[in-house]
Amino acid sequence: MNRSDIQYTRSGDVAIAYQVIGEQTPDLVFVTGFVSNLAWAWEHPVVVRFYDRISSFSRLMRFDRRGTGLSDRPRDVPTLESRMDDVRAVMDAAGSERAAILATFEASAMATLFAATYPERVGALVLFNPYAKAVSSADYPWGKTGEQWRRDLADIERGWGSTEYFDTVLERSYRPLAHDESWRRWFINMMRYGASPGAALTVHRMAMEIDVRDVLPAVRVPTLILHGRGNAGHATYMAERIPGAKRVELDGGDSSIWLVEDVPEWTGRFIRESWGEEEPETVLTTVLFTDIVASTERAVSEGDHAWAQTLGEHHAVVRSLLDRFRGRELDTAGDGFFATFDGPLRAIRCADAVTRALHERGIAIRAGIHTGECQVVGDKVAGVAVNIGARVASKAGAGEVLVSQTVKDLVAGSGLAFRERGAETLKGVPGEWHLFALARSREETPV
């Protein structure tokens, strides 16, 4: 098996360790859930055989997620957005313009979001035992309860690193080899080399926050969901909502991916069948709308010359911060801006920075943000998601950054807090929409 040395690339200010295996086409990015260590993975023949089979039909790219393995270990909880940046950084460093993605367990949520956001870079998506939402609810009963998640976190905090704790994990997720002593030694060292106790807690907290249900209909790339019987509820839910998704239940599929013999065969077959399909004409996009509060009254009171100066200052501030947060200006109508982002977190931070900067200059604005599927029309985007973003902005008050439920769910784990604004009707948009205002101070009650 031909494999490169372990290399590093930068994703923002974080160094990500990655490795390229094989020389076949097409490219395939393997995104593992929980923790990994690129170097130690090669120390057991079961894992080597898995990579050998995958690289027989692809050029395989592996990497250690931020906070684990050989990659940098920032203490903050990694958001879905930052982890998407990591995938893109690895692909760029490896010279891959377009690749299939194979993702496992909680990593599947990020891979799903990546495929919807960057469909031009994803030729096929294969998800192994994925879930769309971590915590169970009345409309999604397959997740763990909040109490179960908290119990898992407490177990990690007490036991991570001990053989007793890892033996329980082996019995739960690696049952076919749980009593194989060579596998047991390899697995325990993989966990220890993969994450410190603090890093393991951080990753698990991030996994608990996942909710990408609203994104599923926006995934337009060929998608295959592989799962075991125990994960059938999650898999069926996702397959029914991702357009054209194929779902396959595998014998023994509730084990770790390395132990499920059928995964490489199904993955290779699906990629061969799917590769070359036309790129979708839609993309998951975050839209931001801003405008100056009471602009007509202000224009009248200031007069034409002074108002022109106010608008010039306003435009300069907004454009500077759009550049900083990787926003793209699509339209400017007098006192308002329409911009798009490839992630909701950047849009929120940009809107917050714009609101604060203009407040210091005596200019009050309102901002509204929504994430949804947009039609690509030349270098513009259009569709219902754009209309929703504009309507959300119209509900915002002076100095307020208002977001949809979808946006709030996608930035879970970011540390941002929101005040619930309740259900609103948006002009021209069916149904009720739950809106949330960005909370900026301790006096504001977050949700």
Coordinates of N, CA and C in Angstrom, one line a residue, residues 2 10 45 47 70 74 183 270 289 331 351 402 410 427 432 437:
N2 N 0.7 2.1 -1.0 CA 1.5 3.3 -1.1 C 0.8 4.4 -0.2
R10 N -2.8 24.1 7.5 CA -3.4 25.0 8.4 C -4.9 25.2 8.1
P45 N -3.4 -5.1 12.2 CA -3.7 -5.6 10.8 C -5.2 -5.4 10.4
V47 N -7.1 -2.9 10.9 CA -7.3 -1.5 10.4 C -6.5 -1.3 9.1
L70 N -2.8 13.8 16.3 CA -1.6 14.5 16.0 C -1.9 16.0 15.6
P74 N -6.8 22.8 20.4 CA -7.4 24.0 21.1 C -8.5 23.5 22.1
W183 N -6.3 -6.8 19.8 CA -7.2 -5.7 19.5 C -7.4 -4.8 20.7
F270 N -20.9 2.1 -4.7 CA -21.7 3.3 -4.8 C -20.9 4.5 -5.4
F289 N -29.3 39.8 5.9 CA -29.9 41.1 5.5 C -29.7 42.1 6.6
D331 N -26.0 42.4 -2.9 CA -26.9 43.5 -3.3 C -26.8 44.6 -2.3
A351 N -22.5 40.0 11.6 CA -23.7 40.8 11.9 C -23.5 41.5 13.2
L402 N -31.2 38.9 14.6 CA -32.3 37.9 14.7 C -32.0 36.8 13.8
L410 N -27.6 25.1 14.1 CA -26.3 24.8 13.4 C -25.1 25.4 14.1
K427 N -44.2 37.2 6.3 CA -45.0 37.5 5.1 C -44.7 36.7 3.9
E432 N -45.5 28.9 10.9 CA -44.9 29.7 11.9 C -43.4 29.5 12.0
A437 N -33.0 36.0 19.1 CA -32.1 37.1 19.1 C -30.8 36.8 19.8

